[in-house]
Coordinates of C-alpha atoms (C1' of nucleotides) in Angstrom, one line a residue:
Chain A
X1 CA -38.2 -71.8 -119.6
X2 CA -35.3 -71.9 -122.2
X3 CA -32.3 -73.3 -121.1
X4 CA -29.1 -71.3 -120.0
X5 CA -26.7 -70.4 -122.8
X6 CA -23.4 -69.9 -123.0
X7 CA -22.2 -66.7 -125.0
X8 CA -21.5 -67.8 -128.3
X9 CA -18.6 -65.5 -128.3
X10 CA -17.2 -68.1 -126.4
X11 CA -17.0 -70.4 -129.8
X12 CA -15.6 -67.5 -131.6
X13 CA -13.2 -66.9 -129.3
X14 CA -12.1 -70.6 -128.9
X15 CA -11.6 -70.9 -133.0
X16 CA -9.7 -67.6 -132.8
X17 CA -7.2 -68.7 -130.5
X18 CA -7.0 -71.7 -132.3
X19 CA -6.5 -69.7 -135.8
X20 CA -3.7 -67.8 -133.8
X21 CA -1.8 -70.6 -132.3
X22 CA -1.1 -71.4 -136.4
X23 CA 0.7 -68.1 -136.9
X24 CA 4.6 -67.8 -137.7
X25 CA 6.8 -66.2 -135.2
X26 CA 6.4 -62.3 -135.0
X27 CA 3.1 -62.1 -136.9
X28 CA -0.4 -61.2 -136.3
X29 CA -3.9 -61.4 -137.2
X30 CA -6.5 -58.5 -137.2
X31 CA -9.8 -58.8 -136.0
X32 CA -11.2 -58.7 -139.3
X33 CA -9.3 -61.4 -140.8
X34 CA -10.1 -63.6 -138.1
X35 CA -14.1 -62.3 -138.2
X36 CA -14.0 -63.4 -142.2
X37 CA -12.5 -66.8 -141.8
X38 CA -15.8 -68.1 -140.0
X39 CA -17.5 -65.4 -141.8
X40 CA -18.5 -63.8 -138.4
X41 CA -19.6 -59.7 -138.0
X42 CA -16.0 -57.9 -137.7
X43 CA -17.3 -55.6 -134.8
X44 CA -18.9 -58.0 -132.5
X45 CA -15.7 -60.5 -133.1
X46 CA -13.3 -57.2 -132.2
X47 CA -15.1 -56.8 -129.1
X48 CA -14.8 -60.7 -128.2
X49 CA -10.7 -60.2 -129.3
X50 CA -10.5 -57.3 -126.6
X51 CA -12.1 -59.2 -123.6
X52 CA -9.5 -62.1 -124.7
X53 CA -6.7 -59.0 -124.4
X54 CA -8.1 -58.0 -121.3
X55 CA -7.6 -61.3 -119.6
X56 CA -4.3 -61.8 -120.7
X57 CA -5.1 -64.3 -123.2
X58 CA -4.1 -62.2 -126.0
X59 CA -1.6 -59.5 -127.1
X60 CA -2.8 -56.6 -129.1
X61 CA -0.5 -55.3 -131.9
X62 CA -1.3 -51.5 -133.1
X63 CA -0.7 -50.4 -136.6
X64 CA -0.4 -51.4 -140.1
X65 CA 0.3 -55.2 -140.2
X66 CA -0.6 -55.3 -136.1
X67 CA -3.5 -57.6 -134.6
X68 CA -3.6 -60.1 -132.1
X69 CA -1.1 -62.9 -131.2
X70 CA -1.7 -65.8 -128.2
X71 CA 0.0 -64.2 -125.1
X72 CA 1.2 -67.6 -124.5
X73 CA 2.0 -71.0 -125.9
X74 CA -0.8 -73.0 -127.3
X75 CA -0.5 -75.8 -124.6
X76 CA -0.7 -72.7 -121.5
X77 CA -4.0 -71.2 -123.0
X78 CA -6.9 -73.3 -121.8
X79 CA -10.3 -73.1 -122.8
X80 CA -11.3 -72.2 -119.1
X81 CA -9.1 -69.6 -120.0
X82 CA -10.5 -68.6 -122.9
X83 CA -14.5 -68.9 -121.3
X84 CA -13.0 -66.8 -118.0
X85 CA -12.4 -64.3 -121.1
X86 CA -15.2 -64.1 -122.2
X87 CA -17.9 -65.0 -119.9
X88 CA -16.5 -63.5 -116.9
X89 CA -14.4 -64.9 -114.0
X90 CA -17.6 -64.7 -111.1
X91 CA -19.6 -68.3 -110.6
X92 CA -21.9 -69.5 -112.3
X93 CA -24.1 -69.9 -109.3
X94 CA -25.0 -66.8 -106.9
X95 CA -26.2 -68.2 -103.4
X96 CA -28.1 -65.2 -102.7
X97 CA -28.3 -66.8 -98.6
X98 CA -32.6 -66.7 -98.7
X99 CA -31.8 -69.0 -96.0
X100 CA -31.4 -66.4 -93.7
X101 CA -35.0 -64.3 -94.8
X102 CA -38.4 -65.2 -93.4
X103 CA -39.8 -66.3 -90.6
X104 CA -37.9 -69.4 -89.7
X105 CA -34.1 -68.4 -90.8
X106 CA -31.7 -70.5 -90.0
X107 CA -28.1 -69.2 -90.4
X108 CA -27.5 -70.0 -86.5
X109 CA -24.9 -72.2 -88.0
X110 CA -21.9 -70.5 -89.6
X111 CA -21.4 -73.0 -92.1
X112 CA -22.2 -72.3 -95.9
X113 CA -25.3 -72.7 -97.6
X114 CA -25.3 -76.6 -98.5
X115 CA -27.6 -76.0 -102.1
X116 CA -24.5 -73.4 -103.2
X117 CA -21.8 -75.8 -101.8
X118 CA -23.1 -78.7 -104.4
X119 CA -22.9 -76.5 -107.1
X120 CA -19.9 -74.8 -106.6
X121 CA -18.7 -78.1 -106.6
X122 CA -20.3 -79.1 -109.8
X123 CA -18.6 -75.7 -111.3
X124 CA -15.0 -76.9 -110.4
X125 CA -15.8 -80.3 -111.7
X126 CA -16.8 -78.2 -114.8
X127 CA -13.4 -76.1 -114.3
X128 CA -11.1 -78.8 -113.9
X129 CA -12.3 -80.8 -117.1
X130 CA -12.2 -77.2 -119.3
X131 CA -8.7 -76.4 -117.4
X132 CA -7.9 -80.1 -119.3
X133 CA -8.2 -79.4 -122.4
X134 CA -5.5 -76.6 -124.1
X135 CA -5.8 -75.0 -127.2
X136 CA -3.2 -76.7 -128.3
X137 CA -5.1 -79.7 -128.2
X138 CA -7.4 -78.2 -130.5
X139 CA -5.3 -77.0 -133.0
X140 CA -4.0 -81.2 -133.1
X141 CA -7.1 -82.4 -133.5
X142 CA -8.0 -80.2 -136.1
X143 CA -4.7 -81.1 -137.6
X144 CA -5.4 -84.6 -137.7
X145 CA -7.6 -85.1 -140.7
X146 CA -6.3 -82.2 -142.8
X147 CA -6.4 -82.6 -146.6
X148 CA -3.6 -81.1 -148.4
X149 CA -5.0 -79.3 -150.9
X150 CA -6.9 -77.6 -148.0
X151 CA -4.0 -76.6 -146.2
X152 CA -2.6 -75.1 -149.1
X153 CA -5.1 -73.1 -149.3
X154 CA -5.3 -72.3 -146.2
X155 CA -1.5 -71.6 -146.3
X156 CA -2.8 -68.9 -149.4
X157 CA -5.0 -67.4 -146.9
X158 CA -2.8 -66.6 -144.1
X159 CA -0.2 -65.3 -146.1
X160 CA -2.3 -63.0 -147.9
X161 CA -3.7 -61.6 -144.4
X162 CA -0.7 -61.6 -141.9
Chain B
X1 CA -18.0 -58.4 -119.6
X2 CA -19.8 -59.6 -116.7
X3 CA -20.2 -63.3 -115.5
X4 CA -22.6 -65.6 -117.0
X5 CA -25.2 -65.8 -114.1
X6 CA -27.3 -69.0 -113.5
X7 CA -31.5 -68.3 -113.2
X8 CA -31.7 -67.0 -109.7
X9 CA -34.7 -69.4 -109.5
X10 CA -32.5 -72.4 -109.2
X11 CA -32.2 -71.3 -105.8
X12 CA -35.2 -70.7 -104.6
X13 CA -36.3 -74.3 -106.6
X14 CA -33.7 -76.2 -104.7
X15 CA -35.0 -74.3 -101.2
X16 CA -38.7 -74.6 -102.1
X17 CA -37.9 -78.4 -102.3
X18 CA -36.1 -78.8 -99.2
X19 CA -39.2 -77.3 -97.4
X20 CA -41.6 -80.0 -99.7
X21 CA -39.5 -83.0 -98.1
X22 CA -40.2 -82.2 -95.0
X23 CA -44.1 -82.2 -94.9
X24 CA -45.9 -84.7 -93.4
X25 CA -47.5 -87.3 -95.8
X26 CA -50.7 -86.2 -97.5
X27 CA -49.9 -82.3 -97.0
X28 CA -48.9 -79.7 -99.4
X29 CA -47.7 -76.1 -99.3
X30 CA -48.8 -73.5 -101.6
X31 CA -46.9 -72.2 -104.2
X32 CA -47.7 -68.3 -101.6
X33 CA -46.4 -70.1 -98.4
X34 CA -43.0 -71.4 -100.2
X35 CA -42.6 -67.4 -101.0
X36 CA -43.5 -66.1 -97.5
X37 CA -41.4 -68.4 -96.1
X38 CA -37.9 -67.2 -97.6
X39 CA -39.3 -63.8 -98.3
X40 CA -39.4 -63.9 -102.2
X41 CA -42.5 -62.3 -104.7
X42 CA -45.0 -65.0 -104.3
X43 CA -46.2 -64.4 -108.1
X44 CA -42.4 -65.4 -109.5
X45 CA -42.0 -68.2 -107.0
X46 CA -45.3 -69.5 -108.4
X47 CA -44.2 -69.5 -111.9
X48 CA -40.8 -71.4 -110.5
X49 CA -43.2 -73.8 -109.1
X50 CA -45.0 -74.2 -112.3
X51 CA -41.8 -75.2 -114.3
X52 CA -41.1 -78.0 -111.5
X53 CA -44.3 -79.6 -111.8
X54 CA -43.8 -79.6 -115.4
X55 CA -41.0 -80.9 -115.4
X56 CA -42.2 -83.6 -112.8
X57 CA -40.3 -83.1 -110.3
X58 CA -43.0 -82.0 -108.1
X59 CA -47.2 -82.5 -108.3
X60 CA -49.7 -79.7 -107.6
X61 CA -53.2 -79.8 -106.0
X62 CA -55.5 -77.5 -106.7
X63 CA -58.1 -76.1 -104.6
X64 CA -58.3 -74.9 -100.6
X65 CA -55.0 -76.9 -98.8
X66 CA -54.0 -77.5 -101.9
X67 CA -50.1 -76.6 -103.2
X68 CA -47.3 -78.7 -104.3
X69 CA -45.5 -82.1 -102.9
X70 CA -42.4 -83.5 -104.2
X71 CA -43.3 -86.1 -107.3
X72 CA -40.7 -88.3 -105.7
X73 CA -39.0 -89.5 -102.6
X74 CA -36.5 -86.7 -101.4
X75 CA -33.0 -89.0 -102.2
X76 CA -34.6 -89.4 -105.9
X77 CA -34.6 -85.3 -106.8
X78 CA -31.0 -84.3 -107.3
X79 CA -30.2 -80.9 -107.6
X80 CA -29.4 -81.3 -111.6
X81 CA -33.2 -82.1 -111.7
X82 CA -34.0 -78.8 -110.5
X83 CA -31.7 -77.2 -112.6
X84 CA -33.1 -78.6 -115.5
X85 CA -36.9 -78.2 -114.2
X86 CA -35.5 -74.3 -113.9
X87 CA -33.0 -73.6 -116.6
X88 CA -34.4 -76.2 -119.4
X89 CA -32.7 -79.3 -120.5
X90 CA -30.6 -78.1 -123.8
X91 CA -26.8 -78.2 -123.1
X92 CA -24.9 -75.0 -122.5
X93 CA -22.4 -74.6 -124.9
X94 CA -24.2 -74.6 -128.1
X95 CA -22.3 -75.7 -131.1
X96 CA -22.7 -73.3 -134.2
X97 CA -20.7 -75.0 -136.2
X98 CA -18.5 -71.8 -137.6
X99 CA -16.0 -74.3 -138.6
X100 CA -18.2 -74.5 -141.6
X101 CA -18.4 -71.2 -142.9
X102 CA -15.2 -68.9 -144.2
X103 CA -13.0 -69.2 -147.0
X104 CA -11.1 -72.6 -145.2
X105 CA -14.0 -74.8 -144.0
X106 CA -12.9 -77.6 -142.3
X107 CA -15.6 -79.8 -142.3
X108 CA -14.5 -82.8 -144.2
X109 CA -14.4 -85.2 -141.6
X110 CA -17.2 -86.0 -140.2
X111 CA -15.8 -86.0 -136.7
X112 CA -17.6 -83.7 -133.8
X113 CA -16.1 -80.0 -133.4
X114 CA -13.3 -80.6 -131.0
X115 CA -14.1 -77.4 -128.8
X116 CA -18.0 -78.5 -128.7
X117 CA -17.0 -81.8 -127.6
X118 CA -14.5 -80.7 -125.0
X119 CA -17.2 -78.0 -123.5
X120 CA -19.5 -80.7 -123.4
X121 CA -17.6 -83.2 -121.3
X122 CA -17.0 -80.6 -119.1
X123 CA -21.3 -80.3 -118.9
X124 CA -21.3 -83.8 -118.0
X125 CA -18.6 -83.5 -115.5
X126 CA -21.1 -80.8 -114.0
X127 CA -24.5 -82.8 -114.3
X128 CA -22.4 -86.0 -112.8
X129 CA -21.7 -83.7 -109.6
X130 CA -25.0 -82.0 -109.0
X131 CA -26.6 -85.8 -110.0
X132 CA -24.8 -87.0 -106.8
X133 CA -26.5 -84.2 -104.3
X134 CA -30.2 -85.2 -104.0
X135 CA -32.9 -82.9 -101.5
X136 CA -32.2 -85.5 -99.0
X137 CA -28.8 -84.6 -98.7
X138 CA -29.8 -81.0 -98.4
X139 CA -32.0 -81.5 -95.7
X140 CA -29.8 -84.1 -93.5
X141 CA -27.2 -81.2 -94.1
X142 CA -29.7 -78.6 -92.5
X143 CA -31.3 -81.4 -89.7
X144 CA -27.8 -81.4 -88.3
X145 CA -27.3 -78.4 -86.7
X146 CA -31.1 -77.3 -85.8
X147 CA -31.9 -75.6 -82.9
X148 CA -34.7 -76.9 -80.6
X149 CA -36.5 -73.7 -80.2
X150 CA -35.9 -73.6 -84.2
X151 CA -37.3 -76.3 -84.5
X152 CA -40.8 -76.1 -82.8
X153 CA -41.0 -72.6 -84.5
X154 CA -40.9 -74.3 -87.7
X155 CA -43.1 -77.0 -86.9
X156 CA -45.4 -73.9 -85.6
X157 CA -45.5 -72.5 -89.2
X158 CA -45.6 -75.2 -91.1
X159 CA -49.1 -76.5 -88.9
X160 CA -50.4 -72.7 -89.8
X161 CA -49.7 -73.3 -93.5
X162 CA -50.6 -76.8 -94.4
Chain C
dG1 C1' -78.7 -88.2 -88.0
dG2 C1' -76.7 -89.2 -92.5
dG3 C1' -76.0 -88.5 -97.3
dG4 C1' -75.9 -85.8 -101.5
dC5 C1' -75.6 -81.4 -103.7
dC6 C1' -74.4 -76.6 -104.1
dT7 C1' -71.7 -72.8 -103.0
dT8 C1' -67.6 -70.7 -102.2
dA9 C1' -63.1 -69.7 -101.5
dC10 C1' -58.7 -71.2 -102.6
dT11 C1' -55.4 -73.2 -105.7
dC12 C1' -52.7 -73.5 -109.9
dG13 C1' -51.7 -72.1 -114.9
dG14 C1' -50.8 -69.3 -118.5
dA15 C1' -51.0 -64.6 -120.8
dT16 C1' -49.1 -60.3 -120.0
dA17 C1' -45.7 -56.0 -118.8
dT18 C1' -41.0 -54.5 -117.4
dC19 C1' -36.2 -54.5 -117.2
dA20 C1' -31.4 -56.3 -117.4
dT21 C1' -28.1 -58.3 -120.2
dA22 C1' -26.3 -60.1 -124.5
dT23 C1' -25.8 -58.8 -129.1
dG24 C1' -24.3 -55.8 -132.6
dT25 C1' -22.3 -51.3 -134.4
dC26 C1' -19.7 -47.2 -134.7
dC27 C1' -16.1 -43.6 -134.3
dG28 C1' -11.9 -41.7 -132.0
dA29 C1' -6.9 -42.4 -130.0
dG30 C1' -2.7 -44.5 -130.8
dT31 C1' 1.0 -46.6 -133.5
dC32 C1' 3.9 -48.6 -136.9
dA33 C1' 5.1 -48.9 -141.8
dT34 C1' 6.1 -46.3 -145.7
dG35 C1' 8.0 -42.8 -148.7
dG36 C1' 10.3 -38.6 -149.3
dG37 C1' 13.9 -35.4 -148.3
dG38 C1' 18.3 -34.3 -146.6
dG39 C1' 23.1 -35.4 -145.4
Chain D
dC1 C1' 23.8 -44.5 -150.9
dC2 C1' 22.1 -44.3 -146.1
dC3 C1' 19.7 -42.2 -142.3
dC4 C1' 16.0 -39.3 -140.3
dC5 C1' 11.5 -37.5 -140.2
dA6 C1' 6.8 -36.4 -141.6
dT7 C1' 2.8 -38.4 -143.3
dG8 C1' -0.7 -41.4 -143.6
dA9 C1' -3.3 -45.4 -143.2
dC10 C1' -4.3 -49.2 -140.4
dT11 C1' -5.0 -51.1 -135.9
dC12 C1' -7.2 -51.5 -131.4
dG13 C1' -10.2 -49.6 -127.6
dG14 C1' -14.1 -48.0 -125.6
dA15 C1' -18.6 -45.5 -126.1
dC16 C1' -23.1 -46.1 -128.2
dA17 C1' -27.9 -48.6 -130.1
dT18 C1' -30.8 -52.7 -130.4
dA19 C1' -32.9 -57.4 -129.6
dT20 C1' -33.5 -61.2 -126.8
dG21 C1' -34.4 -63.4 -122.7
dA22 C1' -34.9 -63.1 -117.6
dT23 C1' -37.6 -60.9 -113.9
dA24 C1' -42.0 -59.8 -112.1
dT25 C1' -47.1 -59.4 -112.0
dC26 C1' -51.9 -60.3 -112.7
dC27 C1' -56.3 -62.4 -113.8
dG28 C1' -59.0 -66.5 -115.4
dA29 C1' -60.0 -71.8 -115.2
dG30 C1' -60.4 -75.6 -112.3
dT31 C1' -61.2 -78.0 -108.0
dA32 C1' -61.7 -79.8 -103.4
dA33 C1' -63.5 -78.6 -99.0
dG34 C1' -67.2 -77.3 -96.2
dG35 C1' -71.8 -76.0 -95.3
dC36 C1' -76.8 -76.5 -96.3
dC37 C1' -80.8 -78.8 -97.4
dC38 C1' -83.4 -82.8 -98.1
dC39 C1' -84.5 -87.5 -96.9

DNA sequence: GGGGCCTTACTCGGATATCATATGTCCGAGTCATGGGGG
DNA sequence: CCCCCATGACTCGGACATATGATATCCGAGTAAGGCCCC
């Protein structure tokens, strides 16, 4: 049995945001510029870009020069946010209450299935660590160790495609 | 985009073992009997069984009153065990690495990508959680509030199946 | 009556179908920049 | 020279295929119990 992945759109989506939170006021970065930077397939990355709009994560521009911009300051988009995008809001775990089925149920007691208590648990334990950790974060780690001709480059980059 | 869901069989792994703990020494319950009991396909629940033994966490016997016991004492199976006797053992968030790729790679330093790392402290904040709830927790948690007539009902079916 | 062997039925284990969801793609609706015409 | 409008191209958004893995099932290999025969 293979192990329970995460939807790699959730990567994708994290680096975008990231990408984004390096944009000058007022502009904006299509879907396919920010598909080609990690060299990722434009459709699939637009569809990731309008679960992040539907959450609220993102703004969508229309039109020549439009795109996407964070709907928010770097440091208020967390990557719970940005999996809750993606992945879905619903938990992880579904206690499906089998408890209650076969011949010796026992739901007398109104309390909550103990198994699906633990690992709700374990999910905000998850949450609260990923709520931690902002994209702004990111985008200072990644700022750390930056080489200069690199940045210029990357400088090249953005202004050619904002 | 809907939720990522955990294997349903998590569950039914977690209740199949709460039922194993309570057997008396020297009896086992077939991989059919754990399905009858909370109503589930008996075939699926088998192959649920299949991936705990495999994963140690519990020891088939083969043969007439054969079935499964738990491999270990119920305070030393924790619910992560099941999960990753269910799900597999790989992390969650897998790390691809797009940093790589694009016109502006960014993989100079040799540090860990800052979004894997962050997603995967969050996994350990999980497995720490889920590591702390062991089967004998669960079943303490259900011994509390048991009915007497409950009880001897159960005791009833488990005689019939062992 | 006791012990050993054979039969037999019961168990797990893996190979095999089916189906839902994640992955990947495409085209239409909407919108803003641009360029031309008029004042 | 400046403003307004029509045009057009560029963008997102959702509808549409495909591939992978989860869900569900079945049959064969192995084994321990129980009965039968022999001593």
């Amino acid at each position: 049995m293979s192990a329970m992945r995460m939807n790699e759109g959730v990567e994708w989506a994290a680096h975008a945001c990231a990408l984004l939170a390096l944009l000058p006021e007022g502009k904006a970065l299509s879907a396919a510029a920010l598909a080609e930077f990690h060299e990722l397939p434009r459709a699939y990355m637009a569809k990731h870009m309008q679960a992040l709009a539907k959450a609220g994560v993102v703004v969508s521009i229309k039109g020549p020069r439009g795109g996407y911009r964070l709907a928010r300051p770097a440091d208020a988009v967390s990557l719970w946010d940005v999996r809750v995008a993606i992945e879905g809001p619903g938990p992880d775990f579904r206690c499906q209450e089998i408890r209650r089925n076969g011949p010796c149920p026992s739901h007398d007691t109104g309390k909550p299935c103990t198994i699906a208590k633990a690992f709700w648990d374990a999910e905000r334990a998850y949450q609260a660590q990923a709520r931690s950790v902002a994209i702004a974060d990111i985008v200072a780690s990644l700022a750390a160790g930056v080489n200069p001709a690199r940045a210029e480059r990357f400088n090249t980059w953005l202004a050619a495609n904002t």
